[in-house]
């Protein structure tokens, strides 16, 4: 039970930390204001194409082209959990219950630059290619409380086994663990995740209609996770009293981990123009990413459980025997003999041994991902994009696009990526842009994101759900060489429901239900400059 606590706390934030806006599991695709207002940019010819359609940028006019963008995003993640044991929480005995995390990214900058000369276009891009925000669960997660509630049941089970052998109430008394599994605790989780990407590449105009591009992106990842589960109490007994009574924090779990890593992404792209049509494609290879941990974690110890239980029993039994008239020395001896006999009982031995075995056998799994000095797999998946653009008249541009993220083959810790469907993540988008006047352009767009999710992959510590996003905005052409853009987009997320049967003891089980969803909005503004 104690080991499960550690697993929950130490794996709490890897995906819940990032302010996910659009893209695959670890890929942020809204790197220019134009995306936020139109969604479908794969076949557009503009400075934002340094990311979306780099081969097409060569068809812009000669000279220097620069884009400066700022975005702000905010997201709420809600997991509704229904679990019978939650009614044992003395501070909030309700079920079902919502657990909410708030992710805020007030400043998401990006810069695109291109120098076009003749048949060549030299390009660079800086943006947050993944992550980009912070997420806080002020009251922890449902999985936190699930383990606390189950630990409380395990504690009263051990108390019952001891008191039955003892023939008297000691650990099952109302002053100790009690009999009904009531509990209380404090929990918190905070995560931050930034993947900074800097790319450089060149496009070449093979003909007046066809161009190619090759480039390389370097990525620096920096993440921080902090969280705790503390002040755990079962009935009226703080849990630390049976782990190490001399230390009030001996049952607390605290995670404090910094992660960092570097990766590189080769990129290839093509663009073909004919009449009113434009076609494009881009492929980004998988980014091999290994994150190195620098951690200061506090973990509870269960190794002295027998000795601490014995010490607790000796004190209570000595006082009891002295009250019955035995001299202190004899009372101490009898208490020692009694407690030794109780703890040697096969049922008690099996219960305590089970806890220890679980702790020892799963310790690496529990602390592995955030162990100090360890390198953790966190690949960014390969990405294929395809776009088609059509302009029936000069003022009107209609685009459709497709993204495929190979998330299944992007290695993550303990190969969790293999729990996804092999098809990966699919995205479809469409957008329209119209020049109302020579000074004003308006646009809108839509995108559907469909992850290859399975019930086994869903976890409140790291989850995504399918969605539909809509955006709208406009451009004010201040001069022929200076544009100002604004945009807003909102994402409507699906609900994903899962159900798990939890076996608490032979013949005793409960159902743990979860309903996952999110809510996301973003605002963007930026300027495009030609000089």
Coordinates of C-alpha atoms in Angstrom, one line a residue:
X1 CA 0.0 0.0 0.0
X2 CA 2.8 2.4 0.9
X3 CA 4.6 1.6 -2.3
X4 CA 1.4 2.5 -4.3
X5 CA 1.5 5.9 -2.7
X6 CA 4.9 6.5 -4.1
X7 CA 4.0 5.3 -7.5
X8 CA 1.1 7.8 -7.7
X9 CA 3.1 10.8 -6.5
X10 CA 6.2 10.1 -8.5
X11 CA 4.4 9.7 -11.8
X12 CA 1.9 12.5 -11.3
X13 CA 2.8 15.2 -13.9
X14 CA 4.5 14.2 -17.1
X15 CA 1.6 15.2 -19.4
X16 CA -0.4 17.2 -16.9
X17 CA 2.3 19.8 -16.9
X18 CA 2.1 21.0 -20.5
X19 CA -0.5 23.4 -21.8
X20 CA -1.4 21.3 -24.8
X21 CA -2.8 23.5 -27.6
X22 CA -2.8 21.6 -30.9
X23 CA -0.8 18.7 -32.3
X24 CA 0.2 15.2 -31.1
X25 CA 1.0 14.0 -27.7
X26 CA 4.3 15.9 -27.4
X27 CA 4.0 18.3 -30.4
X28 CA 2.8 21.8 -30.4
X29 CA 1.7 22.9 -34.0
X30 CA 0.3 26.4 -33.4
X31 CA 3.6 28.3 -33.8
X32 CA 2.2 31.4 -35.6
X33 CA -0.8 33.6 -35.3
X34 CA -1.9 32.5 -38.7
X35 CA -2.6 29.0 -37.4
X36 CA -4.7 30.3 -34.5
X37 CA -7.0 32.2 -36.9
X38 CA -7.2 29.7 -39.8
X39 CA -5.9 26.2 -38.5
X40 CA -5.1 25.0 -42.0
X41 CA -1.7 26.4 -43.1
X42 CA 0.1 23.5 -44.7
X43 CA -0.5 24.8 -48.3
X44 CA -0.3 28.6 -47.6
X45 CA 2.5 30.7 -49.0
X46 CA 3.7 33.1 -46.2
X47 CA 6.3 33.6 -43.5
X48 CA 4.5 31.2 -41.2
X49 CA 5.4 28.6 -43.8
X50 CA 8.9 28.5 -42.2
X51 CA 7.1 25.9 -39.9
X52 CA 4.0 24.8 -41.8
X53 CA 5.2 24.8 -45.5
X54 CA 8.9 25.6 -45.6
X55 CA 9.3 24.6 -49.2
X56 CA 6.7 27.1 -50.2
X57 CA 8.4 30.1 -48.5
X58 CA 10.8 30.3 -51.5
X59 CA 7.8 31.5 -53.6
X60 CA 7.6 34.7 -51.5
X61 CA 9.3 37.8 -52.8
X62 CA 13.0 38.4 -52.4
X63 CA 14.4 40.0 -49.3
X64 CA 14.1 39.5 -45.6
X65 CA 10.9 38.3 -44.0
X66 CA 10.4 38.2 -40.2
X67 CA 7.5 37.2 -38.0
X68 CA 7.2 37.9 -34.3
X69 CA 4.3 36.1 -32.5
X70 CA 2.9 36.0 -29.0
X71 CA 0.3 33.7 -27.7
X72 CA -1.4 33.1 -24.3
X73 CA -3.3 29.9 -23.5
X74 CA -5.2 28.6 -20.5
X75 CA -6.7 25.2 -20.0
X76 CA -8.7 23.3 -17.4
X77 CA -8.4 19.5 -17.1
X78 CA -11.2 17.8 -15.3
X79 CA -11.4 14.2 -14.2
X80 CA -14.7 13.0 -12.6
X81 CA -14.1 10.0 -10.4
X82 CA -16.7 7.8 -8.8
X83 CA -15.4 5.4 -6.1
X84 CA -17.2 4.0 -3.1
X85 CA -14.2 4.3 -0.8
X86 CA -14.2 8.1 -1.3
X87 CA -17.1 8.3 1.2
X88 CA -14.6 7.4 3.9
X89 CA -12.8 10.8 3.4
X90 CA -13.7 12.7 6.6
X91 CA -13.1 16.0 4.9
X92 CA -15.1 15.4 1.8
X93 CA -17.2 12.2 1.9
X94 CA -18.7 12.5 -1.6
X95 CA -18.6 10.5 -4.7
X96 CA -18.5 11.1 -7.7
X97 CA -16.1 14.0 -7.4
X98 CA -14.3 16.3 -9.8
X99 CA -10.5 16.7 -9.7
X100 CA -9.4 19.8 -11.6
X101 CA -6.0 20.9 -12.8
X102 CA -5.4 24.4 -14.2
X103 CA -2.7 24.9 -16.9
X104 CA -1.7 28.5 -17.8
X105 CA 0.9 29.6 -20.4
X106 CA 0.8 33.5 -20.4
X107 CA 3.7 33.9 -22.8
X108 CA 4.3 31.6 -25.8
X109 CA 6.7 33.4 -28.2
X110 CA 7.7 32.3 -31.6
X111 CA 9.9 33.8 -34.4
X112 CA 10.2 32.9 -38.0
X113 CA 12.8 34.4 -40.4
X114 CA 13.5 33.8 -44.1
X115 CA 16.0 35.4 -46.5
X116 CA 15.0 34.9 -50.1
X117 CA 17.4 35.4 -53.0
X118 CA 17.0 34.0 -56.5
X119 CA 16.1 30.4 -56.3
X120 CA 17.1 30.0 -52.6
X121 CA 15.4 30.6 -49.3
X122 CA 17.4 30.4 -46.1
X123 CA 15.1 30.0 -43.1
X124 CA 15.1 29.9 -39.3
X125 CA 12.4 29.3 -36.7
X126 CA 12.3 29.5 -32.9
X127 CA 9.2 28.3 -31.0
X128 CA 8.0 26.1 -28.2
X129 CA 7.6 22.8 -30.1
X130 CA 6.2 21.0 -27.1
X131 CA 4.9 21.7 -23.6
X132 CA 4.7 25.4 -23.0
X133 CA 3.1 25.8 -19.7
X134 CA 2.4 24.9 -16.1
X135 CA -0.3 22.8 -14.6
X136 CA -1.4 22.7 -10.9
X137 CA -3.7 20.3 -9.1
X138 CA -4.2 22.0 -5.8
X139 CA -5.9 19.0 -4.3
X140 CA -4.0 16.3 -6.0
X141 CA -5.7 13.7 -8.3
X142 CA -8.3 11.0 -7.9
X143 CA -5.6 8.4 -8.3
X144 CA -3.9 10.0 -5.2
X145 CA -7.1 9.6 -3.1
X146 CA -7.9 6.2 -4.5
X147 CA -4.6 4.9 -3.1
X148 CA -5.1 6.7 0.2
X149 CA -8.5 5.2 0.6
X150 CA -7.2 1.7 -0.2
X151 CA -4.3 2.1 2.1
X152 CA -6.8 3.0 4.9
X153 CA -8.6 -0.3 4.2
X154 CA -5.3 -2.2 4.2
X155 CA -4.4 -0.5 7.6
X156 CA -7.6 -1.6 9.3
X157 CA -7.2 -5.1 7.8
X158 CA -3.8 -5.3 9.5
X159 CA -5.2 -3.8 12.7
X160 CA -8.0 -6.4 12.7
X161 CA -5.6 -9.2 12.2
X162 CA -3.4 -8.0 15.2
X163 CA -6.3 -7.3 17.5
X164 CA -8.0 -10.6 16.7
X165 CA -4.9 -12.5 17.8
X166 CA -4.5 -10.2 20.8
X167 CA -8.1 -10.7 21.9
X168 CA -8.5 -7.0 22.6
X169 CA -9.0 -3.6 20.8
X170 CA -5.8 -1.8 20.2
X171 CA -5.2 -0.7 16.6
X172 CA -8.9 -1.1 15.8
X173 CA -10.0 1.3 18.6
X174 CA -11.4 4.7 17.8
X175 CA -8.2 6.3 19.1
X176 CA -6.2 4.4 16.5
X177 CA -7.1 3.1 13.0
X178 CA -10.7 2.4 13.8
X179 CA -12.8 -0.1 12.0
X180 CA -14.4 1.7 9.0
X181 CA -11.4 2.8 6.9
X182 CA -11.9 6.6 7.4
X183 CA -8.9 8.7 6.3
X184 CA -7.6 12.2 5.7
X185 CA -4.6 13.6 3.9
X186 CA -3.2 16.6 2.1
X187 CA -2.0 16.5 -1.6
X188 CA -0.6 18.8 -4.2
X189 CA 1.0 18.5 -7.7
X190 CA 2.6 21.1 -9.9
X191 CA 4.4 20.5 -13.2
X192 CA 6.1 22.7 -15.8
X193 CA 7.2 21.5 -19.2
X194 CA 9.0 23.5 -22.0
X195 CA 10.4 22.1 -25.2
X196 CA 12.3 24.9 -27.0
X197 CA 12.9 24.4 -30.7
X198 CA 15.4 26.2 -33.0
X199 CA 15.5 25.2 -36.6
X200 CA 17.5 26.1 -39.7
X201 CA 17.0 25.0 -43.3
X202 CA 17.0 26.0 -46.9
X203 CA 14.5 25.8 -49.7
X204 CA 15.4 25.6 -53.4
X205 CA 13.1 26.5 -56.3
X206 CA 13.7 23.7 -58.7
X207 CA 11.3 25.3 -61.2
X208 CA 8.8 28.1 -61.3
X209 CA 6.3 25.6 -59.9
X210 CA 8.2 23.1 -57.8
X211 CA 10.4 23.6 -54.7
X212 CA 12.2 21.4 -52.1
X213 CA 13.4 22.0 -48.5
X214 CA 15.7 20.3 -46.0
X215 CA 16.3 21.5 -42.5
X216 CA 17.2 20.5 -38.9
X217 CA 15.6 21.4 -35.6
X218 CA 17.4 21.3 -32.3
X219 CA 15.3 20.9 -29.2
X220 CA 16.1 21.7 -25.6
X221 CA 13.7 20.3 -23.1
X222 CA 13.4 21.5 -19.5
X223 CA 10.8 20.2 -17.1
X224 CA 10.1 20.5 -13.3
X225 CA 7.8 18.5 -11.2
X226 CA 6.9 19.1 -7.5
X227 CA 4.3 17.4 -5.5
X228 CA 3.5 15.7 -2.2
X229 CA 1.2 13.5 -0.3
X230 CA 1.4 14.3 3.4
X231 CA -0.4 14.3 6.8
X232 CA -1.9 10.9 6.0
X233 CA -4.2 9.7 8.8
X234 CA -6.2 6.5 9.1
X235 CA -9.0 6.9 11.6
X236 CA -7.4 9.0 14.4
X237 CA -3.9 7.6 13.9
X238 CA -1.3 9.4 11.8
X239 CA 0.3 6.8 9.5
X240 CA 3.8 7.9 10.4
X241 CA 3.3 6.3 13.9
X242 CA 3.6 2.8 12.4
X243 CA 6.5 3.7 10.1
X244 CA 8.8 5.9 12.3
X245 CA 7.1 7.5 15.3
X246 CA 10.2 9.7 15.9
X247 CA 9.7 11.5 12.6
X248 CA 6.4 13.1 11.8
X249 CA 7.3 13.3 8.1
X250 CA 8.3 9.6 7.8
X251 CA 5.0 8.7 5.9
X252 CA 5.2 11.8 3.7
X253 CA 6.0 11.5 0.0
X254 CA 7.6 14.5 -1.7
X255 CA 8.7 14.7 -5.3
X256 CA 11.1 17.4 -6.5
X257 CA 12.6 16.7 -9.9
X258 CA 14.2 18.7 -12.7
X259 CA 14.6 17.1 -16.1
X260 CA 16.5 18.3 -19.2
X261 CA 17.5 16.9 -22.5
X262 CA 18.5 17.7 -26.1
X263 CA 17.2 16.2 -29.3
X264 CA 17.5 16.8 -33.1
X265 CA 14.8 16.6 -35.8
X266 CA 15.7 16.3 -39.5
X267 CA 13.0 17.7 -41.8
X268 CA 12.1 17.4 -45.5
X269 CA 9.4 19.2 -47.5
X270 CA 8.1 19.9 -51.0
X271 CA 5.7 22.3 -52.6
X272 CA 4.1 22.4 -56.0
X273 CA 2.1 25.2 -57.6
X274 CA -0.2 25.0 -60.6
X275 CA -2.8 27.5 -61.7
X276 CA -5.2 28.2 -58.7
X277 CA -3.9 25.2 -56.8
X278 CA -1.0 24.6 -54.4
X279 CA 0.1 21.3 -53.0
X280 CA 2.6 20.7 -50.2
X281 CA 4.0 18.0 -47.9
X282 CA 6.4 17.9 -45.0
X283 CA 8.0 15.1 -43.0
X284 CA 9.7 15.5 -39.6
X285 CA 11.7 12.5 -38.5
X286 CA 11.3 11.1 -35.0
X287 CA 13.3 13.0 -32.4
X288 CA 15.3 10.8 -30.0
X289 CA 15.0 12.5 -26.6
X290 CA 16.6 11.4 -23.3
X291 CA 15.7 13.5 -20.3
X292 CA 18.3 13.5 -17.4
X293 CA 16.9 13.7 -13.9
X294 CA 18.2 15.9 -11.1
X295 CA 16.0 15.0 -8.1
X296 CA 15.6 15.5 -4.4
X297 CA 12.8 13.1 -3.4
X298 CA 11.6 12.0 0.0
X299 CA 10.2 8.5 0.3
X300 CA 8.7 6.6 3.2
X301 CA 10.3 3.5 4.6
X302 CA 8.4 0.3 5.4
X303 CA 11.3 -1.7 6.5
X304 CA 10.8 -1.1 10.2
X305 CA 7.1 -1.8 10.2
X306 CA 7.4 -4.9 12.5
X307 CA 9.6 -3.2 15.0
X308 CA 7.4 -0.1 15.1
X309 CA 4.2 -2.2 15.6
X310 CA 5.9 -4.1 18.3
X311 CA 7.1 -1.0 20.1
X312 CA 3.5 0.4 19.9
X313 CA 2.1 -2.8 21.4
X314 CA 4.7 -3.0 24.1
X315 CA 3.9 0.4 25.4
X316 CA 0.1 -0.2 25.5
X317 CA 0.4 -3.7 26.9
X318 CA 2.9 -2.7 29.6
X319 CA 0.5 0.0 30.9
X320 CA -2.4 -2.5 30.7
X321 CA -0.6 -5.2 32.7
X322 CA 0.6 -2.7 35.3
X323 CA -3.0 -1.5 35.8
X324 CA -3.9 -5.1 36.4
X325 CA -1.4 -5.2 39.3
X326 CA 1.8 -6.6 37.8
X327 CA 5.1 -4.9 38.8
X328 CA 6.6 -2.9 36.0
X329 CA 9.4 -5.3 35.3
X330 CA 7.0 -8.3 34.9
X331 CA 4.6 -6.2 32.9
X332 CA 7.4 -5.3 30.5
X333 CA 8.4 -9.0 30.1
X334 CA 4.8 -10.1 29.6
X335 CA 4.1 -7.3 27.1
X336 CA 7.2 -8.3 25.1
X337 CA 6.1 -12.0 25.0
X338 CA 2.6 -11.1 24.0
X339 CA 3.5 -8.8 21.2
X340 CA 6.1 -11.2 19.9
X341 CA 3.5 -14.0 19.8
X342 CA 0.9 -11.8 18.1
X343 CA 3.3 -10.6 15.4
X344 CA 4.4 -14.3 14.8
X345 CA 0.8 -15.3 14.0
X346 CA 0.6 -16.6 10.4
X347 CA -2.2 -14.2 9.4
X348 CA -0.4 -11.2 10.8
X349 CA 2.9 -12.4 9.3
X350 CA 1.3 -12.8 5.9
X351 CA -0.3 -9.4 6.0
X352 CA 2.9 -7.5 6.9
X353 CA 5.0 -9.7 4.6
X354 CA 2.7 -8.8 1.7
X355 CA 3.2 -5.1 2.3
X356 CA 6.9 -5.5 2.4
X357 CA 7.1 -7.7 -0.7
X358 CA 5.0 -5.3 -2.7
X359 CA 7.3 -2.4 -1.6
X360 CA 10.5 -4.3 -2.4
X361 CA 9.4 -5.8 -5.7
X362 CA 8.0 -2.6 -7.2
X363 CA 10.5 0.0 -5.7
X364 CA 12.2 0.5 -9.1
X365 CA 8.9 1.0 -10.9
X366 CA 7.8 3.4 -8.3
X367 CA 10.8 5.7 -8.3
X368 CA 12.4 4.8 -11.7
X369 CA 11.1 7.6 -13.8
X370 CA 12.3 10.3 -11.4
X371 CA 15.3 8.7 -9.8
X372 CA 18.2 11.1 -9.5
X373 CA 20.7 10.9 -12.3
X374 CA 18.7 8.6 -14.5
X375 CA 18.0 9.3 -18.2
X376 CA 14.4 8.9 -19.3
X377 CA 13.1 8.2 -22.8
X378 CA 10.8 10.9 -24.1
X379 CA 10.9 10.8 -27.9
X380 CA 8.9 13.3 -30.0
X381 CA 7.1 11.4 -32.7
X382 CA 7.7 11.6 -36.5
X383 CA 5.2 13.9 -38.2
X384 CA 3.8 13.9 -41.8
X385 CA 1.7 16.8 -43.0
X386 CA -0.1 17.2 -46.3
X387 CA -1.9 20.3 -47.5
X388 CA -4.0 21.5 -50.5
X389 CA -4.8 25.1 -51.2
X390 CA -7.2 26.6 -53.8
X391 CA -7.8 30.2 -54.7
X392 CA -10.8 30.6 -57.1
X393 CA -10.2 34.3 -57.0
X394 CA -7.3 36.3 -55.8
X395 CA -9.0 37.5 -52.7
X396 CA -10.1 34.1 -51.5
X397 CA -8.0 31.2 -50.2
X398 CA -9.3 27.8 -49.2
X399 CA -7.1 25.2 -47.5
X400 CA -7.4 21.7 -46.3
X401 CA -4.7 19.7 -44.4
X402 CA -3.8 16.4 -42.8
X403 CA -1.4 15.5 -40.0
X404 CA -0.2 12.1 -38.9
X405 CA 1.8 11.7 -35.7
X406 CA 3.5 8.3 -35.2
X407 CA 3.0 8.4 -31.4
X408 CA 3.0 4.6 -31.2
X409 CA 6.7 4.4 -32.2
X410 CA 7.9 7.3 -30.2
X411 CA 9.6 5.7 -27.2
X412 CA 8.4 6.8 -23.7
X413 CA 9.2 5.6 -20.2
X414 CA 8.4 1.9 -19.7
X415 CA 7.2 1.9 -23.4
X416 CA 3.9 3.4 -22.4
X417 CA 3.5 4.5 -26.1
X418 CA 2.8 0.9 -26.9
X419 CA -0.5 1.2 -25.1
X420 CA -1.7 3.4 -27.9
X421 CA -3.2 2.2 -31.1
X422 CA -0.7 1.6 -33.8
X423 CA -2.3 4.1 -36.2
X424 CA -1.0 7.0 -34.2
X425 CA -2.7 10.5 -34.0
X426 CA -4.7 11.8 -37.0
X427 CA -5.6 15.4 -37.5
X428 CA -7.8 17.0 -40.3
X429 CA -8.2 20.7 -40.8
X430 CA -9.8 23.2 -43.1
X431 CA -9.6 27.0 -43.3
X432 CA -10.7 30.0 -45.4
X433 CA -9.1 33.4 -45.7
X434 CA -10.7 36.4 -47.5
X435 CA -9.3 39.8 -48.3
X436 CA -12.2 42.1 -47.5
X437 CA -10.2 45.2 -48.6
X438 CA -6.6 45.9 -49.5
X439 CA -6.1 46.7 -45.8
X440 CA -8.1 43.9 -44.0
X441 CA -8.1 40.1 -44.3
X442 CA -10.3 37.9 -42.2
X443 CA -10.1 34.1 -41.7
X444 CA -11.5 31.2 -39.8
X445 CA -10.7 27.5 -39.5
X446 CA -11.4 24.1 -37.9
X447 CA -9.3 21.2 -36.9
X448 CA -10.2 17.7 -35.6
X449 CA -7.7 15.7 -33.5
X450 CA -8.2 12.0 -33.0
X451 CA -5.7 10.2 -30.8
X452 CA -5.2 6.4 -31.0
X453 CA -6.4 6.0 -27.4
X454 CA -7.1 2.8 -25.5
X455 CA -8.6 2.3 -22.0
X456 CA -5.2 1.1 -20.8
X457 CA -3.5 4.3 -21.8
X458 CA -6.0 6.6 -20.0
X459 CA -4.6 7.8 -16.7
X460 CA -5.4 11.0 -14.8
X461 CA -1.6 11.6 -14.4
X462 CA -1.1 11.7 -18.1
X463 CA -4.1 11.9 -20.4
X464 CA -5.3 13.4 -23.7
X465 CA -8.8 13.3 -25.3
X466 CA -9.9 13.9 -28.9
X467 CA -11.1 17.4 -29.8
X468 CA -12.5 19.9 -32.3
X469 CA -10.9 23.3 -32.4
X470 CA -12.2 26.5 -34.1
X471 CA -10.3 29.7 -34.7
X472 CA -10.9 33.1 -36.2
X473 CA -9.1 36.3 -36.6
X474 CA -7.8 38.9 -39.0
X475 CA -4.9 40.8 -40.5
X476 CA -4.5 44.5 -40.8
X477 CA -2.0 45.4 -43.6
X478 CA -0.5 48.5 -42.1
X479 CA 1.8 48.9 -45.1
X480 CA 2.9 46.7 -47.9
X481 CA 5.8 45.5 -45.7
X482 CA 4.1 45.4 -42.3
X483 CA 1.1 43.3 -41.2
X484 CA -0.5 43.0 -37.8
X485 CA -2.5 39.9 -36.9
X486 CA -4.8 38.9 -34.0
X487 CA -6.6 35.6 -33.4
X488 CA -8.6 33.6 -30.9
X489 CA -9.3 29.9 -30.9
X490 CA -11.1 27.5 -28.6
X491 CA -10.9 23.7 -28.3
X492 CA -14.0 21.6 -27.6
X493 CA -12.9 18.3 -26.0
X494 CA -14.5 14.9 -26.0
X495 CA -15.3 12.9 -22.9
X496 CA -13.5 9.6 -22.5
X497 CA -15.0 7.3 -19.9
X498 CA -13.3 4.3 -18.3
X499 CA -14.2 1.7 -15.7
X500 CA -11.9 -0.4 -13.5
X501 CA -12.8 -3.2 -11.1
X502 CA -10.6 -3.0 -8.0
X503 CA -10.2 -6.1 -5.9
X504 CA -9.6 -5.1 -2.3
X505 CA -9.7 -8.6 -0.8
X506 CA -10.8 -12.1 -2.0
X507 CA -14.4 -11.7 -2.9
X508 CA -14.5 -8.0 -2.2
X509 CA -14.3 -5.5 -5.1
X510 CA -15.3 -2.0 -6.0
X511 CA -15.7 -0.2 -9.4
X512 CA -13.5 2.9 -10.0
X513 CA -15.1 5.1 -12.8
X514 CA -13.4 7.9 -14.5
X515 CA -14.6 10.6 -17.0
X516 CA -11.8 12.7 -18.6
X517 CA -12.2 16.0 -20.5
X518 CA -10.5 19.4 -20.9
X519 CA -11.3 23.0 -21.8
X520 CA -8.9 25.2 -23.7
X521 CA -8.7 28.7 -25.1
X522 CA -5.9 30.8 -26.6
X523 CA -5.3 34.3 -27.8
X524 CA -2.6 35.3 -30.2
X525 CA -1.1 38.5 -31.8
X526 CA 1.8 39.2 -34.0
X527 CA 3.5 41.2 -36.8
X528 CA 5.0 40.1 -40.1
X529 CA 7.7 42.4 -41.5
X530 CA 9.4 42.5 -44.9
X531 CA 12.7 44.5 -45.3

